[in-house]
Amino acid sequence: MSNAIIVGSEGQDGRLLFDRLVGDDWNVIGIGRQSIRDSSGRESGRIDIRDQAAVFDLVSIASPDAVFYLPAVHQSSEGAQAQDDAALLRRSWEVHVSGLVHFLEAIANPGNGSLFYASSSLVFGDPDRTPQNEATPIRPGNIYAITKAAGMNLCRYYRTHRRVRASSGILFNHESPLRGQSFVSQKIARGVAAIRAGHQRQLVLGNLEAEVDWGYAPDYVDAMVRISALPVGDDYVIATGKAHTVQEFAAIAFAHAGLEWRDHVVEDGNLLTGKYHSRVGDARRLRDATGWKPSVTFADMVRRLVDAAAFQ
Ligand code: NAP
């Protein structure tokens, strides 16, 4: 039986990954912000990932074959905007960088086990080429992406200089019913469900023309597992390679509920919190290394989200 630590285990990907690994017979320790749980169902008090000694103790007890480092301080394109960049940088640095280094150090000592780091397509900022791959210049345009890029660089450093099997997944958007409510996929899916149930008439969206490379989160978790099993660490784009507009998303979602999107959707650019840049990923390196490919089409994913929202 293999041992895993999932940091950020109560988020969308953390919950999907926890269930996936338990289903594959792994011993799993999940670290949430408030508590720790394991695959035998035990829950215990929290561990602060900013505390290096606490992380060392945990790693020496758990002896992980794989660490999945997924915690995040988020800024969604249509969520509330942080006012204070300095405070946001401090919080993001602690979660995306300092905590990561504590785990990299802890697994560098025993010298075995892999670490998967969840980076983001936002590290490409406003890219000058499409699609983006692992060779695309890193030009992060916000605090979230700046700190994710720093995390990726640290994984490279530990891989090159400390022989740690550390990989970064450059994750493009991926969705499931567990996705945070401020993200546009959930705004649409839940909005459609509420309109269909007669609870509201309109759905206000920020930018219908925005193009997004959207995938299905269980597929992306599968990519994480495949990457962590590789004998050598590297950076991998995880993406479908296909962009769809917010309008396409809404049209499929409303049609699935027997509704016409034009009767309900209102566009309001004031909702947007930053300049929008289209990004589409090229996951060829990942496919060549692991055989990974998406298992669910865009339209099927949208329909699954709408079905799930009807029961939330
Ligand atoms: P998510 O749902 O926001 O999950 C992140 C989790 O990390 C949350 O449960 C959060 O708890 C937790 N967390 C924050 N600080 C923590 C700390 N100090 N200790 C323990 N847990 C902490 O994000 P996700 O969608 O699962 O994404 C997983 C990773 O992939 C993230 O790193 C994200 O940046 C990256 N990513 C995701 C996407 C996507 O489309 N989903 C795209 C690009 C990159 P709270 O909720 O209490 O803050």
mmCIF file of C-alpha atoms and ligand atoms in Angstrom:
data_model
loop_
_atom_site.group_PDB
_atom_site.id
_atom_site.type_symbol
_atom_site.label_atom_id
_atom_site.label_comp_id
_atom_site.label_asym_id
_atom_site.label_seq_id
_atom_site.Cartn_x
_atom_site.Cartn_y
_atom_site.Cartn_z
ATOM 1 C CA MET A 1 0.000 0.000 0.000
ATOM 2 C CA SER A 2 1.319 3.487 -0.871
ATOM 3 C CA ASN A 3 1.123 6.564 1.339
ATOM 4 C CA ALA A 4 0.034 10.026 0.199
ATOM 5 C CA ILE A 5 -0.315 13.441 1.781
ATOM 6 C CA ILE A 6 -2.779 15.830 0.130
ATOM 7 C CA VAL A 7 -2.332 19.450 1.199
ATOM 8 C CA GLY A 8 -5.494 21.436 0.480
ATOM 9 C CA SER A 9 -7.630 18.298 0.738
ATOM 10 C CA GLU A 10 -10.915 20.127 1.338
ATOM 11 C CA GLY A 11 -10.923 22.023 -1.959
ATOM 12 C CA GLN A 12 -12.403 20.761 -5.231
ATOM 13 C CA ASP A 13 -9.339 18.855 -6.448
ATOM 14 C CA GLY A 14 -8.303 17.778 -2.946
ATOM 15 C CA ARG A 15 -11.646 16.092 -2.313
ATOM 16 C CA LEU A 16 -11.680 14.393 -5.713
ATOM 17 C CA LEU A 17 -8.076 13.259 -5.296
ATOM 18 C CA PHE A 18 -8.667 11.977 -1.750
ATOM 19 C CA ASP A 19 -11.542 9.761 -2.965
ATOM 20 C CA ARG A 20 -9.596 8.651 -6.026
ATOM 21 C CA LEU A 21 -6.528 7.558 -4.031
ATOM 22 C CA VAL A 22 -8.589 5.849 -1.318
ATOM 23 C CA GLY A 23 -10.405 4.004 -4.125
ATOM 24 C CA ASP A 24 -6.986 2.947 -5.448
ATOM 25 C CA ASP A 25 -6.090 1.562 -1.972
ATOM 26 C CA TRP A 26 -3.702 4.313 -0.871
ATOM 27 C CA ASN A 27 -3.217 5.388 2.743
ATOM 28 C CA VAL A 28 -4.079 9.069 2.539
ATOM 29 C CA ILE A 29 -3.619 11.934 4.968
ATOM 30 C CA GLY A 30 -5.583 15.024 3.930
ATOM 31 C CA ILE A 31 -4.604 18.424 5.287
ATOM 32 C CA GLY A 32 -7.359 21.004 5.248
ATOM 33 C CA ARG A 33 -7.117 24.499 6.600
ATOM 34 C CA GLN A 34 -9.014 23.539 9.771
ATOM 35 C CA SER A 35 -8.311 19.823 10.279
ATOM 36 C CA ILE A 36 -6.562 16.659 9.162
ATOM 37 C CA ARG A 37 -8.380 13.508 8.048
ATOM 38 C CA ASP A 38 -7.121 10.140 6.923
ATOM 39 C CA SER A 39 -8.356 7.302 4.776
ATOM 40 C CA SER A 40 -9.490 5.304 7.811
ATOM 41 C CA GLY A 41 -11.987 8.083 8.596
ATOM 42 C CA ARG A 42 -10.044 9.553 11.557
ATOM 43 C CA GLU A 43 -10.045 13.341 11.991
ATOM 44 C CA SER A 44 -7.603 15.291 14.100
ATOM 45 C CA GLY A 45 -6.545 18.851 14.857
ATOM 46 C CA ARG A 46 -5.075 21.168 12.275
ATOM 47 C CA ILE A 47 -1.486 21.516 11.175
ATOM 48 C CA ASP A 48 -0.164 24.914 10.115
ATOM 49 C CA ILE A 49 1.801 24.447 6.896
ATOM 50 C CA ARG A 50 3.711 27.651 7.722
ATOM 51 C CA ASP A 51 5.282 25.780 10.654
ATOM 52 C CA GLN A 52 8.307 23.935 9.242
ATOM 53 C CA ALA A 53 8.858 21.756 12.343
ATOM 54 C CA ALA A 54 5.214 20.611 12.269
ATOM 55 C CA VAL A 55 5.500 19.720 8.575
ATOM 56 C CA PHE A 56 8.734 17.782 9.229
ATOM 57 C CA ASP A 57 7.065 15.809 12.029
ATOM 58 C CA LEU A 58 4.074 14.974 9.853
ATOM 59 C CA VAL A 59 6.226 13.844 6.923
ATOM 60 C CA SER A 60 8.453 11.710 9.118
ATOM 61 C CA ILE A 61 5.396 9.949 10.602
ATOM 62 C CA ALA A 62 3.476 9.590 7.317
ATOM 63 C CA SER A 63 6.483 8.645 5.167
ATOM 64 C CA PRO A 64 4.665 9.643 1.958
ATOM 65 C CA ASP A 65 5.354 8.081 -1.427
ATOM 66 C CA ALA A 66 3.625 11.119 -2.917
ATOM 67 C CA VAL A 67 2.757 14.613 -1.710
ATOM 68 C CA PHE A 68 0.116 16.558 -3.623
ATOM 69 C CA TYR A 69 0.436 20.260 -2.851
ATOM 70 C CA LEU A 70 -2.882 21.879 -3.822
ATOM 71 C CA PRO A 71 -3.758 24.712 -1.395
ATOM 72 C CA ALA A 72 -4.613 28.091 -2.883
ATOM 73 C CA VAL A 73 -5.520 31.648 -2.105
ATOM 74 C CA HIS A 74 -7.891 32.433 -4.966
ATOM 75 C CA GLN A 75 -8.807 35.393 -7.099
ATOM 76 C CA SER A 76 -11.627 34.470 -9.521
ATOM 77 C CA SER A 77 -12.307 36.688 -12.559
ATOM 78 C CA GLU A 78 -15.762 37.569 -11.266
ATOM 79 C CA GLY A 79 -15.158 37.382 -7.506
ATOM 80 C CA ALA A 80 -14.612 40.157 -4.995
ATOM 81 C CA GLN A 81 -11.327 41.951 -5.635
ATOM 82 C CA ALA A 82 -8.728 42.226 -2.898
ATOM 83 C CA GLN A 83 -7.889 45.850 -2.172
ATOM 84 C CA ASP A 84 -4.489 45.434 -0.580
ATOM 85 C CA ASP A 85 -1.840 43.792 -2.784
ATOM 86 C CA ALA A 86 0.745 43.712 0.013
ATOM 87 C CA ALA A 87 -1.563 41.742 2.314
ATOM 88 C CA LEU A 88 -2.605 39.462 -0.549
ATOM 89 C CA LEU A 89 1.050 38.826 -1.420
ATOM 90 C CA ARG A 90 1.848 37.857 2.180
ATOM 91 C CA ARG A 91 -1.054 35.374 2.352
ATOM 92 C CA SER A 92 -0.400 33.976 -1.127
ATOM 93 C CA TRP A 93 3.337 33.628 -0.472
ATOM 94 C CA GLU A 94 2.709 31.681 2.731
ATOM 95 C CA VAL A 95 0.341 29.250 0.997
ATOM 96 C CA HIS A 96 1.814 28.956 -2.530
ATOM 97 C CA VAL A 97 5.508 29.217 -1.608
ATOM 98 C CA SER A 98 6.560 28.946 2.076
ATOM 99 C CA GLY A 99 4.371 25.926 2.866
ATOM 100 C CA LEU A 100 5.559 24.291 -0.365
ATOM 101 C CA VAL A 101 9.217 24.727 0.605
ATOM 102 C CA HIS A 102 8.543 23.072 3.963
ATOM 103 C CA PHE A 103 7.240 19.953 2.193
ATOM 104 C CA LEU A 104 10.054 19.999 -0.401
ATOM 105 C CA GLU A 105 12.646 20.204 2.390
ATOM 106 C CA ALA A 106 10.927 17.458 4.359
ATOM 107 C CA ILE A 107 10.905 15.000 1.454
ATOM 108 C CA ALA A 108 14.404 16.032 0.272
ATOM 109 C CA ASN A 109 15.882 14.565 3.464
ATOM 110 C CA PRO A 110 14.659 10.986 3.164
ATOM 111 C CA GLY A 111 15.230 11.431 -0.582
ATOM 112 C CA ASN A 112 12.297 9.428 -1.841
ATOM 113 C CA GLY A 113 8.719 10.211 -2.665
ATOM 114 C CA SER A 114 7.406 12.675 -5.215
ATOM 115 C CA LEU A 115 5.745 16.057 -4.905
ATOM 116 C CA PHE A 116 3.100 17.397 -7.278
ATOM 117 C CA TYR A 117 2.591 21.174 -7.214
ATOM 118 C CA ALA A 118 -0.637 22.721 -8.528
ATOM 119 C CA SER A 119 0.398 25.706 -10.634
ATOM 120 C CA SER A 120 -1.881 27.618 -12.981
ATOM 121 C CA SER A 121 -2.211 28.738 -16.590
ATOM 122 C CA LEU A 122 -2.351 32.268 -15.157
ATOM 123 C CA VAL A 123 1.470 32.127 -14.942
ATOM 124 C CA PHE A 124 1.395 32.807 -18.713
ATOM 125 C CA GLY A 125 -0.356 36.159 -18.175
ATOM 126 C CA ASP A 126 -1.138 37.650 -21.589
ATOM 127 C CA PRO A 127 0.622 35.056 -23.774
ATOM 128 C CA ASP A 128 2.104 35.966 -27.147
ATOM 129 C CA ARG A 129 1.475 32.492 -28.575
ATOM 130 C CA THR A 130 -1.407 30.024 -28.734
ATOM 131 C CA PRO A 131 -1.622 27.325 -27.549
ATOM 132 C CA GLN A 132 0.635 27.592 -24.510
ATOM 133 C CA ASN A 133 3.008 24.797 -23.578
ATOM 134 C CA GLU A 134 5.851 24.238 -21.103
ATOM 135 C CA ALA A 135 8.182 26.447 -23.195
ATOM 136 C CA THR A 136 5.839 29.456 -23.251
ATOM 137 C CA PRO A 137 7.360 32.429 -21.376
ATOM 138 C CA ILE A 138 6.138 32.803 -17.785
ATOM 139 C CA ARG A 139 4.738 36.338 -17.430
ATOM 140 C CA PRO A 140 2.374 36.338 -14.445
ATOM 141 C CA GLY A 141 0.034 39.305 -14.282
ATOM 142 C CA ASN A 142 -1.365 39.151 -10.756
ATOM 143 C CA ILE A 143 -0.318 38.229 -7.222
ATOM 144 C CA TYR A 144 -1.836 34.741 -7.412
ATOM 145 C CA ALA A 145 0.124 33.975 -10.595
ATOM 146 C CA ILE A 146 3.344 35.629 -9.380
ATOM 147 C CA THR A 147 3.408 33.361 -6.327
ATOM 148 C CA LYS A 148 2.401 30.265 -8.350
ATOM 149 C CA ALA A 149 5.327 31.003 -10.715
ATOM 150 C CA ALA A 150 7.628 31.237 -7.683
ATOM 151 C CA GLY A 151 6.346 27.833 -6.517
ATOM 152 C CA MET A 152 7.098 26.348 -9.945
ATOM 153 C CA ASN A 153 10.624 27.779 -9.859
ATOM 154 C CA LEU A 154 11.168 26.250 -6.428
ATOM 155 C CA CYS A 155 10.045 22.851 -7.699
ATOM 156 C CA ARG A 156 12.600 23.223 -10.521
ATOM 157 C CA TYR A 157 15.282 24.230 -8.019
ATOM 158 C CA TYR A 158 14.643 21.221 -5.738
ATOM 159 C CA ARG A 159 14.499 18.920 -8.745
ATOM 160 C CA THR A 160 17.791 20.185 -10.198
ATOM 161 C CA HIS A 161 19.843 20.904 -7.090
ATOM 162 C CA ARG A 162 18.348 18.665 -4.413
ATOM 163 C CA ARG A 163 17.277 15.665 -6.511
ATOM 164 C CA VAL A 164 13.674 15.855 -5.376
ATOM 165 C CA ARG A 165 11.121 14.266 -7.720
ATOM 166 C CA ALA A 166 9.041 17.482 -7.863
ATOM 167 C CA SER A 167 6.638 18.253 -10.718
ATOM 168 C CA SER A 168 4.414 21.206 -11.474
ATOM 169 C CA GLY A 169 1.079 20.838 -13.222
ATOM 170 C CA ILE A 170 0.255 24.016 -15.132
ATOM 171 C CA LEU A 171 -3.469 23.634 -14.673
ATOM 172 C CA PHE A 172 -5.976 25.227 -17.013
ATOM 173 C CA ASN A 173 -9.554 25.737 -15.758
ATOM 174 C CA HIS A 174 -11.247 22.565 -14.619
ATOM 175 C CA GLU A 175 -14.687 22.201 -13.168
ATOM 176 C CA SER A 176 -16.921 19.907 -11.145
ATOM 177 C CA PRO A 177 -19.895 20.386 -8.833
ATOM 178 C CA LEU A 178 -17.323 20.991 -6.066
ATOM 179 C CA ARG A 179 -15.916 24.137 -7.705
ATOM 180 C CA GLY A 180 -16.164 27.375 -5.707
ATOM 181 C CA GLN A 181 -19.396 29.314 -6.276
ATOM 182 C CA SER A 182 -17.710 32.522 -7.458
ATOM 183 C CA PHE A 183 -16.349 30.828 -10.603
ATOM 184 C CA VAL A 184 -18.306 31.394 -13.798
ATOM 185 C CA SER A 185 -18.997 27.674 -14.389
ATOM 186 C CA GLN A 186 -20.851 27.449 -11.078
ATOM 187 C CA LYS A 187 -22.561 30.815 -11.562
ATOM 188 C CA ILE A 188 -24.030 29.489 -14.807
ATOM 189 C CA ALA A 189 -24.880 25.973 -13.593
ATOM 190 C CA ARG A 190 -26.491 27.217 -10.365
ATOM 191 C CA GLY A 191 -28.139 30.139 -12.186
ATOM 192 C CA VAL A 192 -29.752 27.773 -14.691
ATOM 193 C CA ALA A 193 -30.979 25.541 -11.858
ATOM 194 C CA ALA A 194 -32.427 28.526 -9.975
ATOM 195 C CA ILE A 195 -34.151 29.913 -13.103
ATOM 196 C CA ARG A 196 -35.581 26.536 -13.961
ATOM 197 C CA ALA A 197 -36.909 26.159 -10.409
ATOM 198 C CA GLY A 198 -38.519 29.616 -10.689
ATOM 199 C CA HIS A 199 -36.313 31.215 -8.006
ATOM 200 C CA GLN A 200 -34.820 33.862 -10.315
ATOM 201 C CA ARG A 201 -35.339 35.193 -13.872
ATOM 202 C CA GLN A 202 -31.964 36.589 -14.877
ATOM 203 C CA LEU A 203 -28.333 35.536 -14.870
ATOM 204 C CA VAL A 204 -25.763 38.346 -14.999
ATOM 205 C CA LEU A 205 -22.358 37.439 -16.498
ATOM 206 C CA GLY A 206 -19.237 39.551 -16.965
ATOM 207 C CA ASN A 207 -18.013 38.729 -20.482
ATOM 208 C CA LEU A 208 -19.843 36.409 -22.875
ATOM 209 C CA GLU A 209 -17.029 36.492 -25.443
ATOM 210 C CA ALA A 210 -14.333 35.355 -22.985
ATOM 211 C CA GLU A 211 -12.732 32.139 -24.266
ATOM 212 C CA VAL A 212 -11.663 29.514 -21.737
ATOM 213 C CA ASP A 213 -9.963 26.116 -22.008
ATOM 214 C CA TRP A 214 -12.294 24.235 -19.643
ATOM 215 C CA GLY A 215 -11.780 20.642 -18.533
ATOM 216 C CA TYR A 216 -13.465 18.188 -16.186
ATOM 217 C CA ALA A 217 -11.833 18.152 -12.739
ATOM 218 C CA PRO A 218 -11.749 14.332 -12.225
ATOM 219 C CA ASP A 219 -9.685 14.123 -15.448
ATOM 220 C CA TYR A 220 -7.231 16.695 -14.062
ATOM 221 C CA VAL A 221 -6.905 14.777 -10.804
ATOM 222 C CA ASP A 222 -6.146 11.691 -12.885
ATOM 223 C CA ALA A 223 -3.382 13.701 -14.601
ATOM 224 C CA MET A 224 -1.933 14.606 -11.171
ATOM 225 C CA VAL A 225 -1.774 10.930 -10.174
ATOM 226 C CA ARG A 226 -0.104 9.985 -13.475
ATOM 227 C CA ILE A 227 2.468 12.805 -13.178
ATOM 228 C CA SER A 228 3.374 11.904 -9.606
ATOM 229 C CA ALA A 229 4.063 8.296 -10.687
ATOM 230 C CA LEU A 230 6.651 9.331 -13.306
ATOM 231 C CA PRO A 231 10.267 8.430 -12.452
ATOM 232 C CA VAL A 232 11.524 11.993 -13.064
ATOM 233 C CA GLY A 233 9.926 15.311 -12.120
ATOM 234 C CA ASP A 234 9.073 17.941 -14.756
ATOM 235 C CA ASP A 235 6.565 20.676 -15.660
ATOM 236 C CA TYR A 236 3.379 19.629 -17.458
ATOM 237 C CA VAL A 237 0.529 21.616 -18.989
ATOM 238 C CA ILE A 238 -2.824 20.013 -18.079
ATOM 239 C CA ALA A 239 -5.446 21.260 -20.534
ATOM 240 C CA THR A 240 -7.960 20.115 -23.156
ATOM 241 C CA GLY A 241 -6.464 22.250 -25.947
ATOM 242 C CA LYS A 242 -9.918 23.570 -26.905
ATOM 243 C CA ALA A 243 -11.323 26.987 -26.043
ATOM 244 C CA HIS A 244 -15.035 27.719 -25.616
ATOM 245 C CA THR A 245 -16.748 31.031 -24.936
ATOM 246 C CA VAL A 246 -18.804 31.801 -21.859
ATOM 247 C CA GLN A 247 -21.729 32.210 -24.265
ATOM 248 C CA GLU A 248 -21.272 28.645 -25.550
ATOM 249 C CA PHE A 249 -21.195 27.411 -21.960
ATOM 250 C CA ALA A 250 -24.414 29.277 -21.166
ATOM 251 C CA ALA A 251 -26.150 28.137 -24.363
ATOM 252 C CA ILE A 252 -25.460 24.446 -23.625
ATOM 253 C CA ALA A 253 -26.406 24.841 -19.961
ATOM 254 C CA PHE A 254 -29.724 26.583 -20.647
ATOM 255 C CA ALA A 255 -30.590 24.226 -23.509
ATOM 256 C CA HIS A 256 -29.995 21.240 -21.211
ATOM 257 C CA ALA A 257 -32.636 22.686 -18.874
ATOM 258 C CA GLY A 258 -35.046 23.276 -21.788
ATOM 259 C CA LEU A 259 -34.449 27.061 -21.710
ATOM 260 C CA GLU A 260 -33.186 29.650 -24.223
ATOM 261 C CA TRP A 261 -30.129 31.490 -22.857
ATOM 262 C CA ARG A 262 -31.007 34.756 -24.664
ATOM 263 C CA ASP A 263 -34.195 35.038 -22.586
ATOM 264 C CA HIS A 264 -32.254 35.106 -19.307
ATOM 265 C CA VAL A 265 -28.603 36.133 -19.677
ATOM 266 C CA VAL A 266 -27.542 39.766 -19.163
ATOM 267 C CA GLU A 267 -23.954 40.906 -19.749
ATOM 268 C CA ASP A 268 -22.400 43.392 -17.319
ATOM 269 C CA GLY A 269 -18.693 44.199 -17.752
ATOM 270 C CA ASN A 270 -18.628 45.834 -14.296
ATOM 271 C CA LEU A 271 -18.522 42.341 -12.783
ATOM 272 C CA LEU A 272 -15.025 41.715 -14.119
ATOM 273 C CA THR A 273 -12.138 42.196 -11.693
ATOM 274 C CA GLY A 274 -9.268 42.328 -14.181
ATOM 275 C CA LYS A 275 -8.335 42.419 -17.859
ATOM 276 C CA TYR A 276 -9.255 39.198 -19.608
ATOM 277 C CA HIS A 277 -6.676 37.175 -21.590
ATOM 278 C CA SER A 278 -7.523 34.057 -23.553
ATOM 279 C CA ARG A 279 -5.364 30.994 -22.819
ATOM 280 C CA VAL A 280 -5.448 27.545 -24.419
ATOM 281 C CA GLY A 281 -3.133 24.753 -23.336
ATOM 282 C CA ASP A 282 -1.150 22.200 -25.311
ATOM 283 C CA ALA A 283 -0.898 19.046 -23.154
ATOM 284 C CA ARG A 284 1.166 17.060 -25.654
ATOM 285 C CA ARG A 285 4.089 16.545 -23.249
ATOM 286 C CA LEU A 286 1.727 15.089 -20.642
ATOM 287 C CA ARG A 287 0.031 12.848 -23.199
ATOM 288 C CA ASP A 288 3.383 11.576 -24.504
ATOM 289 C CA ALA A 289 4.691 10.883 -20.977
ATOM 290 C CA THR A 290 1.572 9.317 -19.456
ATOM 291 C CA GLY A 291 -1.033 8.638 -22.156
ATOM 292 C CA TRP A 292 -3.412 11.126 -20.436
ATOM 293 C CA LYS A 293 -6.286 12.611 -22.369
ATOM 294 C CA PRO A 294 -9.618 14.152 -21.334
ATOM 295 C CA SER A 295 -12.427 11.597 -20.959
ATOM 296 C CA VAL A 296 -15.369 14.014 -20.986
ATOM 297 C CA THR A 297 -16.328 16.480 -23.728
ATOM 298 C CA PHE A 298 -17.004 20.140 -22.997
ATOM 299 C CA ALA A 299 -20.756 19.764 -23.644
ATOM 300 C CA ASP A 300 -20.992 16.689 -21.404
ATOM 301 C CA MET A 301 -19.138 18.467 -18.634
ATOM 302 C CA VAL A 302 -21.541 21.444 -18.812
ATOM 303 C CA ARG A 303 -24.536 19.117 -18.700
ATOM 304 C CA ARG A 304 -23.106 17.257 -15.667
ATOM 305 C CA LEU A 305 -22.629 20.556 -13.835
ATOM 306 C CA VAL A 306 -26.216 21.613 -14.570
ATOM 307 C CA ASP A 307 -27.583 18.241 -13.434
ATOM 308 C CA ALA A 308 -25.600 18.441 -10.182
ATOM 309 C CA ALA A 309 -26.668 22.060 -9.555
ATOM 310 C CA ALA A 310 -30.319 21.029 -9.704
ATOM 311 C CA PHE A 311 -29.774 19.009 -6.519
ATOM 312 C CA GLN A 312 -27.682 21.575 -4.589
HETATM 313 P P1 NAP B 1 -9.870 25.147 -4.176
HETATM 314 O O1 NAP B 1 -11.174 24.448 -4.301
HETATM 315 O O2 NAP B 1 -9.871 26.598 -3.847
HETATM 316 O O3 NAP B 1 -9.006 24.375 -3.092
HETATM 317 C C1 NAP B 1 -7.911 24.938 -2.456
HETATM 318 C C2 NAP B 1 -7.998 24.518 -1.014
HETATM 319 O O4 NAP B 1 -6.819 24.938 -0.339
HETATM 320 C C3 NAP B 1 -9.183 25.156 -0.263
HETATM 321 O O5 NAP B 1 -9.910 24.138 0.411
HETATM 322 C C4 NAP B 1 -8.500 26.066 0.742
HETATM 323 O O6 NAP B 1 -9.214 26.226 1.954
HETATM 324 C C5 NAP B 1 -7.228 25.283 0.976
HETATM 325 N N1 NAP B 1 -6.208 26.025 1.685
HETATM 326 C C6 NAP B 1 -5.896 27.342 1.595
HETATM 327 N N2 NAP B 1 -4.932 27.642 2.467
HETATM 328 C C7 NAP B 1 -4.635 26.488 3.136
HETATM 329 C C8 NAP B 1 -3.727 26.162 4.168
HETATM 330 N N3 NAP B 1 -2.938 27.079 4.697
HETATM 331 N N4 NAP B 1 -3.700 24.879 4.624
HETATM 332 C C9 NAP B 1 -4.506 23.944 4.106
HETATM 333 N N5 NAP B 1 -5.393 24.199 3.107
HETATM 334 C C10 NAP B 1 -5.446 25.466 2.639
HETATM 335 O O7 NAP B 1 -9.016 24.960 -5.505
HETATM 336 P P2 NAP B 1 -9.094 23.759 -6.562
HETATM 337 O O8 NAP B 1 -10.029 24.169 -7.647
HETATM 338 O O9 NAP B 1 -9.286 22.484 -5.869
HETATM 339 O O10 NAP B 1 -7.645 23.833 -7.184
HETATM 340 C C11 NAP B 1 -6.581 23.024 -6.668
HETATM 341 C C12 NAP B 1 -5.277 23.704 -7.006
HETATM 342 O O11 NAP B 1 -5.161 23.848 -8.424
HETATM 343 C C13 NAP B 1 -5.126 25.096 -6.414
HETATM 344 O O12 NAP B 1 -3.805 25.266 -5.983
HETATM 345 C C14 NAP B 1 -5.404 26.020 -7.568
HETATM 346 O O13 NAP B 1 -4.697 27.244 -7.470
HETATM 347 C C15 NAP B 1 -4.908 25.202 -8.743
HETATM 348 N N6 NAP B 1 -5.635 25.527 -9.981
HETATM 349 C C16 NAP B 1 -6.956 25.205 -10.074
HETATM 350 C C17 NAP B 1 -7.629 25.534 -11.247
HETATM 351 C C18 NAP B 1 -9.084 25.190 -11.423
HETATM 352 O O14 NAP B 1 -9.633 25.471 -12.493
HETATM 353 N N7 NAP B 1 -9.738 24.569 -10.457
HETATM 354 C C19 NAP B 1 -6.951 26.157 -12.305
HETATM 355 C C20 NAP B 1 -5.610 26.467 -12.145
HETATM 356 C C21 NAP B 1 -4.952 26.140 -10.979
HETATM 357 P P3 NAP B 1 -10.213 27.487 2.110
HETATM 358 O O15 NAP B 1 -11.320 27.246 1.121
HETATM 359 O O16 NAP B 1 -10.630 27.384 3.543
HETATM 360 O O17 NAP B 1 -9.431 28.715 1.789
#
